[in-house]
């Protein structure tokens, strides 16, 4: 609640989203039924219209007979903070959990220890920062090196995307090109201010979306709102691009943060220019070279004194060496996941956790295939829409 109040006060115009992983864990602990948790996850992440979400929620609660549970009542009151149906069109850069900050804690923990004094902490933290900068430099290099092999029949548009987007974003966008092949333009309606394209899935005319194209400004808008949610054109917009024989992605459909050239535009009043970026990369490489030389020198010095059995200790002097190198076999324990309640893994290895944290966001990006993505709204279900 303290975080929620702070977000509301400091960022009044933004949408505060609850962490999907914690919601699934809470569903497990409060209801205690893996089948309910699985269906709750599907409703939470499903790309439904609001009336469809409400109907599915009622069906779920009645199926398990938990209408009077305080947690269930409280969660429904907060549905606008966790249900994709209410978050469609809000930009979260693909995040649905707080795992990014937890990953950062894990990386820092490899370099610093809780018993370090201030001087040691700063020294090791600087090495951690240098490591992160090197990883960023390496990712930039991978994005600029070569051109991926074209895999779709829309080669010109695919090649343009490969040259425009970073490597990872391009791999995220390419399936949209493939899925555009299963779309067809059902109807074209010319109005005074735009051209309306009605797009549907091949063989499934009940799955329909409307793409508005403003020809003068070259602006595309789709009713699925995935462009607004992810910052990448959906397959419906891509289908309109193909229909109009457009071989480039319109500027209105490009989010600068996903492109290769975003860093080249850095030039703010603080003086942080492209030259500063190059210097930063050079410093990271110098630091990395020092670490590599230190490890190599230590390995050469120890030479023949390497252990012959057991588990060898890490030779990296800059990584915290806690609990490594005992050489003693560990006893296997029956682990139980606190998320899905299954044995054999911990919550950090839970497949549900991996599904939630997957930045490809397949559930939301692919939409729903159960035939009721865009139903006729009803007064009973849509009372507070």
Short mmCIF file of N, CA, C and O in Angstrom, two decimals, residues 64-160:
data_model
loop_
_atom_site.label_atom_id
_atom_site.label_comp_id
_atom_site.label_asym_id
_atom_site.label_seq_id
_atom_site.Cartn_x
_atom_site.Cartn_y
_atom_site.Cartn_z
N UNK A 64 -15.43 -23.20 -8.67
CA UNK A 64 -14.72 -23.64 -7.47
C UNK A 64 -15.44 -23.25 -6.19
O UNK A 64 -14.95 -23.56 -5.09
N UNK A 65 -16.58 -22.58 -6.30
CA UNK A 65 -17.39 -22.25 -5.13
C UNK A 65 -16.68 -21.39 -4.11
O UNK A 65 -16.73 -21.65 -2.90
N UNK A 66 -16.02 -20.35 -4.57
CA UNK A 66 -15.23 -19.50 -3.66
C UNK A 66 -15.73 -18.05 -3.72
O UNK A 66 -14.96 -17.11 -3.56
N UNK A 67 -17.04 -17.89 -3.92
CA UNK A 67 -17.60 -16.54 -4.05
C UNK A 67 -17.40 -15.70 -2.79
O UNK A 67 -17.30 -14.47 -2.86
N UNK A 68 -17.36 -16.36 -1.61
CA UNK A 68 -17.31 -15.63 -0.34
C UNK A 68 -15.91 -15.47 0.22
O UNK A 68 -15.75 -14.92 1.31
N UNK A 69 -14.90 -15.95 -0.49
CA UNK A 69 -13.52 -15.81 0.01
C UNK A 69 -13.09 -14.34 -0.04
O UNK A 69 -13.20 -13.69 -1.08
N UNK A 70 -12.60 -13.79 1.07
CA UNK A 70 -12.18 -12.37 1.08
C UNK A 70 -11.12 -12.06 0.03
O UNK A 70 -11.15 -10.99 -0.59
N UNK A 71 -10.15 -12.98 -0.19
CA UNK A 71 -9.10 -12.73 -1.17
C UNK A 71 -9.69 -12.60 -2.57
O UNK A 71 -9.27 -11.73 -3.35
N UNK A 72 -10.66 -13.44 -2.90
CA UNK A 72 -11.28 -13.40 -4.23
C UNK A 72 -12.03 -12.09 -4.41
O UNK A 72 -11.93 -11.44 -5.47
N UNK A 73 -12.77 -11.68 -3.39
CA UNK A 73 -13.51 -10.42 -3.47
C UNK A 73 -12.57 -9.24 -3.63
O UNK A 73 -12.79 -8.33 -4.44
N UNK A 74 -11.48 -9.24 -2.85
CA UNK A 74 -10.51 -8.16 -2.91
C UNK A 74 -9.81 -8.10 -4.26
O UNK A 74 -9.58 -7.01 -4.81
N UNK A 75 -9.48 -9.26 -4.83
CA UNK A 75 -8.81 -9.28 -6.12
C UNK A 75 -9.70 -8.74 -7.23
O UNK A 75 -9.24 -8.05 -8.14
N UNK A 76 -10.98 -9.07 -7.18
CA UNK A 76 -11.89 -8.57 -8.23
C UNK A 76 -12.03 -7.05 -8.13
O UNK A 76 -12.15 -6.36 -9.15
N UNK A 77 -12.00 -6.51 -6.92
CA UNK A 77 -12.07 -5.06 -6.77
C UNK A 77 -10.85 -4.37 -7.35
O UNK A 77 -10.92 -3.21 -7.78
N UNK A 78 -9.70 -5.09 -7.38
CA UNK A 78 -8.46 -4.52 -7.91
C UNK A 78 -8.16 -5.00 -9.33
O UNK A 78 -7.02 -4.91 -9.78
N UNK A 79 -9.16 -5.50 -10.04
CA UNK A 79 -8.93 -6.12 -11.35
C UNK A 79 -8.28 -5.18 -12.35
O UNK A 79 -7.57 -5.62 -13.25
N UNK A 80 -8.51 -3.87 -12.20
CA UNK A 80 -7.92 -2.91 -13.13
C UNK A 80 -6.41 -2.81 -12.96
O UNK A 80 -5.73 -2.19 -13.79
N UNK A 81 -5.85 -3.43 -11.91
CA UNK A 81 -4.42 -3.37 -11.67
C UNK A 81 -3.69 -4.64 -12.09
O UNK A 81 -2.46 -4.70 -12.01
N UNK A 82 -4.43 -5.69 -12.51
CA UNK A 82 -3.75 -6.93 -12.87
C UNK A 82 -4.31 -7.64 -14.10
O UNK A 82 -3.60 -8.40 -14.74
N UNK A 83 -5.57 -7.41 -14.44
CA UNK A 83 -6.16 -8.12 -15.58
C UNK A 83 -5.76 -7.44 -16.89
O UNK A 83 -5.90 -6.22 -17.04
N UNK A 84 -5.27 -8.25 -17.82
CA UNK A 84 -4.86 -7.71 -19.13
C UNK A 84 -6.02 -7.01 -19.83
O UNK A 84 -5.82 -6.05 -20.56
N UNK A 85 -7.24 -7.49 -19.59
CA UNK A 85 -8.42 -6.87 -20.20
C UNK A 85 -8.52 -5.39 -19.85
O UNK A 85 -8.97 -4.58 -20.67
N UNK A 86 -8.09 -5.01 -18.64
CA UNK A 86 -8.15 -3.61 -18.21
C UNK A 86 -6.84 -2.86 -18.46
O UNK A 86 -6.79 -1.65 -18.30
N UNK A 87 -5.79 -3.59 -18.82
CA UNK A 87 -4.48 -2.96 -19.03
C UNK A 87 -4.12 -2.84 -20.50
O UNK A 87 -3.04 -2.36 -20.83
N UNK A 88 -5.00 -3.31 -21.39
CA UNK A 88 -4.73 -3.23 -22.83
C UNK A 88 -4.57 -1.78 -23.25
O UNK A 88 -5.34 -0.92 -22.87
N UNK A 89 -3.52 -1.53 -24.04
CA UNK A 89 -3.27 -0.16 -24.50
C UNK A 89 -2.36 0.63 -23.59
O UNK A 89 -1.99 1.76 -23.93
N UNK A 90 -1.98 0.06 -22.44
CA UNK A 90 -1.04 0.73 -21.53
C UNK A 90 0.35 0.15 -21.75
O UNK A 90 0.52 -1.06 -21.80
N UNK A 91 1.34 1.02 -21.85
CA UNK A 91 2.69 0.58 -22.19
C UNK A 91 3.47 0.19 -20.95
O UNK A 91 3.65 0.99 -20.04
N UNK A 92 3.93 -1.08 -20.90
CA UNK A 92 4.75 -1.57 -19.81
C UNK A 92 6.07 -2.16 -20.30
O UNK A 92 6.78 -2.82 -19.53
N UNK A 93 6.39 -1.95 -21.57
CA UNK A 93 7.65 -2.45 -22.16
C UNK A 93 7.82 -3.96 -21.99
O UNK A 93 8.93 -4.47 -21.92
N UNK A 94 6.70 -4.68 -21.92
CA UNK A 94 6.76 -6.14 -21.82
C UNK A 94 6.87 -6.68 -20.40
O UNK A 94 6.88 -7.88 -20.21
N UNK A 95 6.93 -5.81 -19.39
CA UNK A 95 7.07 -6.29 -18.01
C UNK A 95 5.72 -6.65 -17.42
O UNK A 95 4.75 -5.90 -17.53
N UNK A 96 5.68 -7.81 -16.76
CA UNK A 96 4.51 -8.21 -16.01
C UNK A 96 4.87 -8.61 -14.58
O UNK A 96 3.99 -8.89 -13.78
N UNK A 97 6.15 -8.67 -14.27
CA UNK A 97 6.61 -9.04 -12.93
C UNK A 97 7.72 -8.09 -12.49
O UNK A 97 8.20 -7.27 -13.28
N UNK A 98 8.12 -8.25 -11.22
CA UNK A 98 9.22 -7.44 -10.68
C UNK A 98 10.54 -8.18 -10.78
O UNK A 98 11.49 -7.87 -10.05
N UNK A 99 10.63 -9.16 -11.67
CA UNK A 99 11.82 -10.00 -11.73
C UNK A 99 13.06 -9.25 -12.20
O UNK A 99 14.19 -9.66 -11.90
N UNK A 100 12.90 -8.14 -12.91
CA UNK A 100 14.07 -7.41 -13.40
C UNK A 100 14.94 -6.90 -12.24
O UNK A 100 16.17 -7.05 -12.27
N UNK A 101 14.32 -6.33 -11.22
CA UNK A 101 15.12 -5.83 -10.09
C UNK A 101 15.71 -6.99 -9.31
O UNK A 101 16.82 -6.89 -8.77
N UNK A 102 15.00 -8.13 -9.24
CA UNK A 102 15.54 -9.30 -8.54
C UNK A 102 16.75 -9.86 -9.30
O UNK A 102 17.71 -10.33 -8.69
N UNK A 103 16.70 -9.83 -10.62
CA UNK A 103 17.85 -10.25 -11.42
C UNK A 103 19.05 -9.34 -11.16
O UNK A 103 20.19 -9.80 -11.08
N UNK A 104 18.78 -8.04 -11.04
CA UNK A 104 19.87 -7.09 -10.76
C UNK A 104 20.50 -7.38 -9.40
O UNK A 104 21.72 -7.33 -9.26
N UNK A 105 19.66 -7.71 -8.41
CA UNK A 105 20.19 -8.06 -7.10
C UNK A 105 21.11 -9.28 -7.19
O UNK A 105 22.15 -9.34 -6.53
N UNK A 106 20.72 -10.24 -8.01
CA UNK A 106 21.52 -11.45 -8.18
C UNK A 106 22.88 -11.14 -8.80
O UNK A 106 23.91 -11.68 -8.38
N UNK A 107 22.88 -10.26 -9.80
CA UNK A 107 24.14 -9.89 -10.45
C UNK A 107 25.06 -9.16 -9.48
O UNK A 107 26.26 -9.47 -9.36
N UNK A 108 24.51 -8.21 -8.73
CA UNK A 108 25.32 -7.46 -7.78
C UNK A 108 25.87 -8.40 -6.70
O UNK A 108 27.01 -8.25 -6.24
N UNK A 109 25.05 -9.38 -6.30
CA UNK A 109 25.47 -10.32 -5.26
C UNK A 109 26.67 -11.15 -5.64
O UNK A 109 27.37 -11.68 -4.77
N UNK A 110 26.94 -11.30 -6.93
CA UNK A 110 28.12 -12.04 -7.38
C UNK A 110 29.41 -11.27 -7.14
O UNK A 110 30.50 -11.86 -7.12
N UNK A 111 29.29 -9.97 -6.99
CA UNK A 111 30.49 -9.13 -6.89
C UNK A 111 30.71 -8.55 -5.50
O UNK A 111 31.84 -8.22 -5.14
N UNK A 112 29.67 -8.37 -4.71
CA UNK A 112 29.82 -7.74 -3.40
C UNK A 112 29.30 -8.67 -2.31
O UNK A 112 28.43 -9.51 -2.57
N UNK A 113 29.84 -8.53 -1.12
CA UNK A 113 29.42 -9.31 0.03
C UNK A 113 28.91 -8.40 1.13
O UNK A 113 29.25 -7.22 1.20
N UNK A 114 28.09 -8.94 2.01
CA UNK A 114 27.47 -8.14 3.07
C UNK A 114 28.49 -7.64 4.10
O UNK A 114 28.22 -6.69 4.82
N UNK A 115 29.68 -8.27 4.16
CA UNK A 115 30.67 -7.88 5.15
C UNK A 115 31.75 -6.96 4.58
O UNK A 115 32.73 -6.65 5.27
N UNK A 116 31.59 -6.53 3.36
CA UNK A 116 32.57 -5.62 2.77
C UNK A 116 32.50 -4.26 3.46
O UNK A 116 31.42 -3.78 3.80
N UNK A 117 33.69 -3.64 3.68
CA UNK A 117 33.68 -2.26 4.14
C UNK A 117 33.38 -1.35 2.95
O UNK A 117 33.26 -1.81 1.81
N UNK A 118 33.27 -0.06 3.20
CA UNK A 118 32.84 0.87 2.15
C UNK A 118 33.80 0.88 0.97
O UNK A 118 33.39 0.88 -0.20
N UNK A 119 35.11 0.86 1.27
CA UNK A 119 36.11 0.89 0.19
C UNK A 119 36.01 -0.35 -0.68
O UNK A 119 36.01 -0.26 -1.92
N UNK A 120 35.91 -1.51 -0.04
CA UNK A 120 35.81 -2.76 -0.81
C UNK A 120 34.52 -2.81 -1.61
O UNK A 120 34.50 -3.28 -2.75
N UNK A 121 33.44 -2.31 -1.00
CA UNK A 121 32.17 -2.31 -1.71
C UNK A 121 32.25 -1.48 -2.99
O UNK A 121 31.83 -1.92 -4.07
N UNK A 122 32.79 -0.27 -2.88
CA UNK A 122 32.88 0.61 -4.05
C UNK A 122 33.76 -0.03 -5.13
O UNK A 122 33.42 -0.01 -6.32
N UNK A 123 34.87 -0.61 -4.70
CA UNK A 123 35.80 -1.23 -5.66
C UNK A 123 35.12 -2.37 -6.42
O UNK A 123 35.20 -2.45 -7.64
N UNK A 124 34.44 -3.25 -5.69
CA UNK A 124 33.80 -4.39 -6.34
C UNK A 124 32.55 -3.98 -7.11
O UNK A 124 32.22 -4.56 -8.14
N UNK A 125 31.85 -2.97 -6.61
CA UNK A 125 30.67 -2.50 -7.33
C UNK A 125 31.05 -1.89 -8.67
O UNK A 125 30.33 -2.03 -9.66
N UNK A 126 32.19 -1.20 -8.71
CA UNK A 126 32.68 -0.64 -9.98
C UNK A 126 32.93 -1.75 -10.99
O UNK A 126 32.65 -1.61 -12.17
N UNK A 127 33.45 -2.89 -10.52
CA UNK A 127 33.67 -4.02 -11.41
C UNK A 127 32.34 -4.59 -11.90
O UNK A 127 32.22 -5.04 -13.03
N UNK A 128 31.34 -4.58 -11.02
CA UNK A 128 30.01 -5.04 -11.42
C UNK A 128 29.44 -4.16 -12.52
O UNK A 128 28.89 -4.65 -13.51
N UNK A 129 29.58 -2.85 -12.35
CA UNK A 129 29.09 -1.91 -13.37
C UNK A 129 29.83 -2.11 -14.69
O UNK A 129 29.23 -2.07 -15.77
N UNK A 130 31.14 -2.32 -14.60
CA UNK A 130 31.93 -2.56 -15.82
C UNK A 130 31.45 -3.83 -16.52
O UNK A 130 31.36 -3.87 -17.76
N UNK A 131 31.12 -4.85 -15.74
CA UNK A 131 30.61 -6.10 -16.33
C UNK A 131 29.29 -5.85 -17.06
O UNK A 131 29.08 -6.34 -18.17
N UNK A 132 28.40 -5.08 -16.44
CA UNK A 132 27.09 -4.81 -17.06
C UNK A 132 27.26 -3.97 -18.33
O UNK A 132 26.57 -4.19 -19.32
N UNK A 133 28.20 -3.02 -18.30
CA UNK A 133 28.44 -2.20 -19.49
C UNK A 133 29.02 -3.05 -20.62
O UNK A 133 28.70 -2.83 -21.79
N UNK A 134 29.86 -4.01 -20.25
CA UNK A 134 30.42 -4.88 -21.27
C UNK A 134 29.33 -5.72 -21.91
O UNK A 134 29.32 -5.93 -23.13
N UNK A 135 28.38 -6.22 -21.12
CA UNK A 135 27.28 -7.00 -21.66
C UNK A 135 26.43 -6.16 -22.62
O UNK A 135 25.98 -6.63 -23.66
N UNK A 136 26.23 -4.90 -22.26
CA UNK A 136 25.49 -4.01 -23.14
C UNK A 136 26.25 -3.76 -24.43
O UNK A 136 25.67 -3.75 -25.52
N UNK A 137 27.55 -3.55 -24.30
CA UNK A 137 28.39 -3.36 -25.48
C UNK A 137 28.33 -4.58 -26.39
O UNK A 137 28.21 -4.47 -27.61
N UNK A 138 28.37 -5.76 -25.80
CA UNK A 138 28.32 -7.00 -26.57
C UNK A 138 26.98 -7.14 -27.27
O UNK A 138 26.90 -7.58 -28.43
N UNK A 139 25.88 -6.76 -26.58
CA UNK A 139 24.55 -6.83 -27.19
C UNK A 139 24.44 -5.85 -28.36
O UNK A 139 23.85 -6.16 -29.40
N UNK A 140 25.03 -4.65 -28.20
CA UNK A 140 25.03 -3.68 -29.30
C UNK A 140 25.79 -4.23 -30.49
O UNK A 140 25.38 -4.07 -31.65
N UNK A 141 26.90 -4.89 -30.22
CA UNK A 141 27.71 -5.45 -31.30
C UNK A 141 26.93 -6.54 -32.04
O UNK A 141 26.94 -6.60 -33.27
N UNK A 142 26.25 -7.41 -31.29
CA UNK A 142 25.48 -8.48 -31.92
C UNK A 142 24.36 -7.92 -32.79
O UNK A 142 23.99 -8.51 -33.80
N UNK A 143 23.80 -6.79 -32.40
CA UNK A 143 22.71 -6.19 -33.17
C UNK A 143 23.19 -5.59 -34.49
O UNK A 143 22.46 -5.55 -35.47
N UNK A 144 24.44 -5.11 -34.50
CA UNK A 144 24.95 -4.45 -35.70
C UNK A 144 25.72 -5.39 -36.61
O UNK A 144 26.04 -5.04 -37.74
N UNK A 145 26.02 -6.59 -36.12
CA UNK A 145 26.85 -7.52 -36.90
C UNK A 145 25.98 -8.38 -37.81
O UNK A 145 25.21 -9.21 -37.36
N UNK A 146 26.12 -8.18 -39.12
CA UNK A 146 25.44 -9.02 -40.10
C UNK A 146 23.94 -8.78 -40.16
O UNK A 146 23.39 -7.93 -39.46
N UNK A 147 23.30 -9.55 -41.01
CA UNK A 147 21.84 -9.47 -41.21
C UNK A 147 21.26 -10.87 -41.02
O UNK A 147 21.78 -11.84 -41.58
N UNK A 148 20.20 -11.01 -40.23
CA UNK A 148 19.60 -12.34 -40.05
C UNK A 148 19.09 -12.93 -41.36
O UNK A 148 18.77 -12.20 -42.31
N UNK A 149 19.02 -14.24 -41.42
CA UNK A 149 18.48 -14.91 -42.61
C UNK A 149 16.98 -14.65 -42.69
O UNK A 149 16.26 -14.82 -41.71
N UNK A 150 16.51 -14.22 -43.84
CA UNK A 150 15.09 -13.94 -44.02
C UNK A 150 14.30 -15.25 -44.02
O UNK A 150 14.68 -16.22 -44.68
N UNK A 151 13.19 -15.29 -43.28
CA UNK A 151 12.44 -16.52 -43.13
C UNK A 151 10.99 -16.42 -43.59
O UNK A 151 10.29 -17.43 -43.63
N UNK A 152 10.52 -15.24 -43.90
CA UNK A 152 9.12 -15.09 -44.33
C UNK A 152 9.07 -14.74 -45.82
O UNK A 152 10.09 -14.40 -46.43
N UNK A 153 7.86 -14.83 -46.36
CA UNK A 153 7.68 -14.48 -47.78
C UNK A 153 7.56 -12.97 -47.97
O UNK A 153 7.51 -12.49 -49.11
N UNK A 154 7.49 -12.22 -46.87
CA UNK A 154 7.41 -10.75 -46.95
C UNK A 154 8.82 -10.21 -46.77
O UNK A 154 9.14 -9.52 -45.79
N UNK A 155 9.69 -10.51 -47.70
CA UNK A 155 11.12 -10.30 -47.50
C UNK A 155 11.49 -8.83 -47.37
O UNK A 155 12.32 -8.47 -46.53
N UNK A 156 10.90 -7.95 -48.16
CA UNK A 156 11.28 -6.54 -48.11
C UNK A 156 10.94 -5.94 -46.76
O UNK A 156 11.75 -5.20 -46.16
N UNK A 157 9.75 -6.23 -46.26
CA UNK A 157 9.35 -5.70 -44.96
C UNK A 157 10.17 -6.34 -43.84
O UNK A 157 10.55 -5.65 -42.88
N UNK A 158 10.46 -7.61 -43.97
CA UNK A 158 11.27 -8.30 -42.96
C UNK A 158 12.70 -7.75 -42.94
O UNK A 158 13.28 -7.53 -41.87
N UNK A 159 13.27 -7.50 -44.11
CA UNK A 159 14.63 -6.98 -44.17
C UNK A 159 14.69 -5.57 -43.58
O UNK A 159 15.66 -5.21 -42.90
N UNK A 160 13.66 -4.77 -43.86
CA UNK A 160 13.63 -3.41 -43.30
C UNK A 160 13.58 -3.48 -41.78
O UNK A 160 14.27 -2.72 -41.09
#
